[in-house]
Short mmCIF file of C-alpha atoms in Angstrom, two decimals:
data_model
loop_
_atom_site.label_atom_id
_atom_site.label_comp_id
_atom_site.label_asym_id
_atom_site.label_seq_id
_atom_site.Cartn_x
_atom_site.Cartn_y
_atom_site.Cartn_z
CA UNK K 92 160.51 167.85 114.99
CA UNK K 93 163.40 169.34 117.17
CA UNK K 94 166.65 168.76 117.85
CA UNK K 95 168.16 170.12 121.90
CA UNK K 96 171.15 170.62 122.44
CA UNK K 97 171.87 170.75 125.96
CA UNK K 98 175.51 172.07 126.66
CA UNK K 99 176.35 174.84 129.01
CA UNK K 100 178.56 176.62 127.39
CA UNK K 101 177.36 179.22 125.47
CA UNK K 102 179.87 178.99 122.07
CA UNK K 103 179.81 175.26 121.88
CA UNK K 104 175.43 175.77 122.03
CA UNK K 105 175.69 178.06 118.82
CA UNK K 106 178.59 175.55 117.32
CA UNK K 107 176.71 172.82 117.70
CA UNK K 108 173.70 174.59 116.55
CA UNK K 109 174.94 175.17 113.13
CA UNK K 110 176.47 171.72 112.53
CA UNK K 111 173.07 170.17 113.34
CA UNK K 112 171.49 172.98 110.78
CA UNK K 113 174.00 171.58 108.15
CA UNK K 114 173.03 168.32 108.41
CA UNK K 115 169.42 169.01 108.23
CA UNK K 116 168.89 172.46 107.73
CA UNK K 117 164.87 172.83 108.56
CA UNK K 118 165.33 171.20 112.25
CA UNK K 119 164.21 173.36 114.63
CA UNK K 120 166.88 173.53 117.51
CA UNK K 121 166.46 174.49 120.96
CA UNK K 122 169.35 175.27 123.34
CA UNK K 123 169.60 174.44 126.93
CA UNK K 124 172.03 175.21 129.36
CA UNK K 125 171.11 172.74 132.54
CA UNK K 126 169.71 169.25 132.47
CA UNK K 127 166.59 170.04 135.17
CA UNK K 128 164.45 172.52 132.07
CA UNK K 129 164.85 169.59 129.54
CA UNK K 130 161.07 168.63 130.28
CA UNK K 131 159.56 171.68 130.62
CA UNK K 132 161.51 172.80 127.34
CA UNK K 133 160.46 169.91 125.70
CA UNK K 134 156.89 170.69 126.64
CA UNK K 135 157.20 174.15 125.08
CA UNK K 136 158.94 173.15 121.94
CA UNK K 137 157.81 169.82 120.76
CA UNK K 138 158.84 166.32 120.41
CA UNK K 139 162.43 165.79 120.40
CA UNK K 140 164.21 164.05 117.18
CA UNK K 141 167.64 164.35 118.55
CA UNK K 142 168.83 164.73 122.28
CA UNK K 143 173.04 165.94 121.85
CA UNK K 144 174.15 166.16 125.19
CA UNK K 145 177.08 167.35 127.20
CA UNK K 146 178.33 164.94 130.41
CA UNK K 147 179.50 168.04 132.34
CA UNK K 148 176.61 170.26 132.93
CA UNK K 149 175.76 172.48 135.92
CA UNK K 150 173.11 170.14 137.74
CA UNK K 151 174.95 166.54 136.17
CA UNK K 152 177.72 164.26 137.32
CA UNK K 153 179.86 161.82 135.35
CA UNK K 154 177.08 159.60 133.45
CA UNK K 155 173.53 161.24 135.73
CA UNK K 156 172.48 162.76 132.36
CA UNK K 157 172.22 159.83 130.01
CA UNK K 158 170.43 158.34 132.75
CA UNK K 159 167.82 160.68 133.38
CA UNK K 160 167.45 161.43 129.69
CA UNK K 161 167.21 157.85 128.79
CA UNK K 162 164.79 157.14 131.61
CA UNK K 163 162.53 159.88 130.61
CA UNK K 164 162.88 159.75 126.89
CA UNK K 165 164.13 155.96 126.00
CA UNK K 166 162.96 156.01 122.25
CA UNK K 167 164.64 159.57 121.49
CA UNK K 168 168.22 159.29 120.03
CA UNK K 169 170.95 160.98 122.23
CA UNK K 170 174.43 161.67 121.17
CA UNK K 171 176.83 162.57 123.87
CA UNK K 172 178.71 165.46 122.90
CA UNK K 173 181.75 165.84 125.00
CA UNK K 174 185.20 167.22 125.96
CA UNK K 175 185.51 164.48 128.35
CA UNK K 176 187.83 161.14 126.65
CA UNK K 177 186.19 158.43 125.26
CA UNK K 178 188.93 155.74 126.86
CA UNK K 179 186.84 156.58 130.21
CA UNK K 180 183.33 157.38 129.23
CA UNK K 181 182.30 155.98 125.15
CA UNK K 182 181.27 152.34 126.12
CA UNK K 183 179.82 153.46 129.68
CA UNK K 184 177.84 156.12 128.07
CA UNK K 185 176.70 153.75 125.06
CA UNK K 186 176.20 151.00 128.08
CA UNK K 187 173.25 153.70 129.27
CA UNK K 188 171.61 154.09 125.91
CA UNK K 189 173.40 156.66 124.31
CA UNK K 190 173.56 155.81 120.25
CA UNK K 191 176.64 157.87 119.49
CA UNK K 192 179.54 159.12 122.01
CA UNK K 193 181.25 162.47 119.74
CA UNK K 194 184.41 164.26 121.16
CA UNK K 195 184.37 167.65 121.23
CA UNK K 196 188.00 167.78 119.59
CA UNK K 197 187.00 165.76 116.48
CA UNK K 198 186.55 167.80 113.29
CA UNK K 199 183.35 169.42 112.24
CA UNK K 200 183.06 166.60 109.30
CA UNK K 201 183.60 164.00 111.71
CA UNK K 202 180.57 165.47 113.97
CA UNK K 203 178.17 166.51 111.05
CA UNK K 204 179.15 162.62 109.72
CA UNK K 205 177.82 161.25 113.54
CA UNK K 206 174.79 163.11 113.94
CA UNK K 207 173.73 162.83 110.03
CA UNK K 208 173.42 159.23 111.10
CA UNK K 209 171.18 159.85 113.99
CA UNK K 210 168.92 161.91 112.16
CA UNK K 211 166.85 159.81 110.04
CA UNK K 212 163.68 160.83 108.73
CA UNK K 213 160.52 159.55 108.76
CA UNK K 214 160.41 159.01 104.66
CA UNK K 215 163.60 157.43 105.13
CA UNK K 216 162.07 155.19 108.07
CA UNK K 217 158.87 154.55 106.02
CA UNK K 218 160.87 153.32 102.95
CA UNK K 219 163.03 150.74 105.28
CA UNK K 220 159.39 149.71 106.20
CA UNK K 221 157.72 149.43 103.77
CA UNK K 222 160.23 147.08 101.85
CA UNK K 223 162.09 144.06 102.21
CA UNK K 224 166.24 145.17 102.17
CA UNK K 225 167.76 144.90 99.07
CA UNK K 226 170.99 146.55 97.33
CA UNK K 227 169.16 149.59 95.67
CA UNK K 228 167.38 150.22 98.94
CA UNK K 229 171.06 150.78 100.97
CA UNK K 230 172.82 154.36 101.47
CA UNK K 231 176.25 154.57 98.86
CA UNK K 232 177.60 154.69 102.60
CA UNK K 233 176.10 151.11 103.54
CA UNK K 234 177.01 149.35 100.36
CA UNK K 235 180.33 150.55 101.42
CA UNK K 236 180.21 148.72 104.88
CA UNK K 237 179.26 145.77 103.97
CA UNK K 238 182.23 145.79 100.85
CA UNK K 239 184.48 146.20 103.71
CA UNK K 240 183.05 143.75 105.86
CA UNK K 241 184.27 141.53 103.11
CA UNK K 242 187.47 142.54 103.37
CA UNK K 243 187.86 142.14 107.34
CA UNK K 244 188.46 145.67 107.45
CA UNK K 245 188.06 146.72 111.46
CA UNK K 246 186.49 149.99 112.72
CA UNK K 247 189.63 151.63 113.28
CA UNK K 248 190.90 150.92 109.71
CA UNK K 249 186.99 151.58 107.76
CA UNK K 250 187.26 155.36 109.94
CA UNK K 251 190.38 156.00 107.96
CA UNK K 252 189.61 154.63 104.34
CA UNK K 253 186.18 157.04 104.95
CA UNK K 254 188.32 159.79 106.71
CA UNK K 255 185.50 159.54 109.51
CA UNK K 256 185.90 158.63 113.43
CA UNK K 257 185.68 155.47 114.66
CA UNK K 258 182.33 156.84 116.51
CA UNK K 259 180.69 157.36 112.86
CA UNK K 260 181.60 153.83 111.63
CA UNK K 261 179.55 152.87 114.49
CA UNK K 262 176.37 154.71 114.03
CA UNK K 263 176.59 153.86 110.51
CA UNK K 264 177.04 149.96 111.32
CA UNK K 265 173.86 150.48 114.32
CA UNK K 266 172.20 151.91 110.87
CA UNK K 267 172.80 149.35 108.34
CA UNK K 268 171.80 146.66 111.59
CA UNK K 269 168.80 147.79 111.37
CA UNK K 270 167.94 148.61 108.19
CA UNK K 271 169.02 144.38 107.67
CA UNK K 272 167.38 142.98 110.43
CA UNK K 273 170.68 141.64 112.07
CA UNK K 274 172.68 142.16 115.22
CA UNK K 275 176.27 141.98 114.65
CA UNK K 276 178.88 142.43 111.36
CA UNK K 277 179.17 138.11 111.26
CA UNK K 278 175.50 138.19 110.43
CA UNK K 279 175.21 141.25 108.14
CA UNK K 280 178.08 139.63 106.32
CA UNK K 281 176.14 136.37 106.02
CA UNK K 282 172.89 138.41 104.98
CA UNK K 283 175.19 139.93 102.20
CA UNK K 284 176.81 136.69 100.97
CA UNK K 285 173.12 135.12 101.34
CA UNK K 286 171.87 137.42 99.05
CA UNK K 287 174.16 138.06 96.18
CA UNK K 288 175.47 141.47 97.43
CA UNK K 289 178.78 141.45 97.20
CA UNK K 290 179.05 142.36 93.74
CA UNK K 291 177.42 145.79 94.65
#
């Protein structure tokens, strides 16, 4: 499986490139510079895991690349990877399919934290499969979410008690949705209270 990172600046490639390696260091990672070789890359490379993608590229404008990437790839992850501020573009960009919107200016931490959450494996996808959700099957990081749920904690205030971006709390919360079989934090609370977790 590989990972492209599609950025045109050469330094924030190779940056990039070795914060995906920490977070998974036997990804294979291919660089590209313009949006319009993504296929033909892909073709050459293998099946993307991971899409991380800059809005201001070469051959792109404002939100064209989520679009074409989503349109030509809708069941690979994509995490926008940006200078540009996430008052203007997060909720457009995650209105277009992106899973995860990452600033450029947040901390390496905060951007291994978002893109560890994007990558999940396939033994990790075959255990959520293969059995029904239960306490010992969540992440440390999920049985923390849902504690906090309890508490009425909101993004903003979770991101600092984990010393994470608000971004992260939200890929971990699309995670733990999942990996429950609900759709919003008034239903994973209810799944929790349901089932006797809150004493995890």
């Amino acid at each position: 499986m590989t990972v492209y990172v599609i950025d045109d600046h050469p330094l924030m490639r190779d940056a990039l490139t070795m914060l995906v390696h920490r977070v998974k260091p036997g990804l294979k990672i291919i660089p590209i510079h313009k949006l319009n070789v993504v296929e033909s890359t892909v073709e050459k490379n293998g099946t993307p895991e991971l899409f991380c993608l800059d809005l201001q590229l070469p051959d792109t404008l404002g939100m064209s690349g989520v679009q074409v990437l989503k349109a030509k790839f809708p069941n690979v992850p994509l995490a926008v990877v940006t200078s540009a501020s996430a008052s203007e573009f997060e909720a457009r960009c995650l209105d277009a399919g992106a899973n995860a919107f990452i600033e450029k200016s947040n901390s390496p931490t905060q951007i291994i934290a978002a893109l560890r959450g994007l990558l999940v494996t396939e033994e990790e996808e075959t255990e959520e499969d293969a059995a029904p959700a239960g306490p010992t099957k969540l992440s440390k990081r999920q049985k923390q979410l849902i504690l906090m749920l309890d508490q009425g904690l909101s993004n903003r205030e979770i991101a600092e008690k984990l010393d994470i971006s608000e971004h992260t709390v939200k890929v971990h919360f699309w995670r733990l949705f999942r990996r429950l079989g609900v759709n919003s934090r008034t239903q994973a609370l209810h799944f929790a209270r349901t089932n006797g977790w809150l004493g995890i």
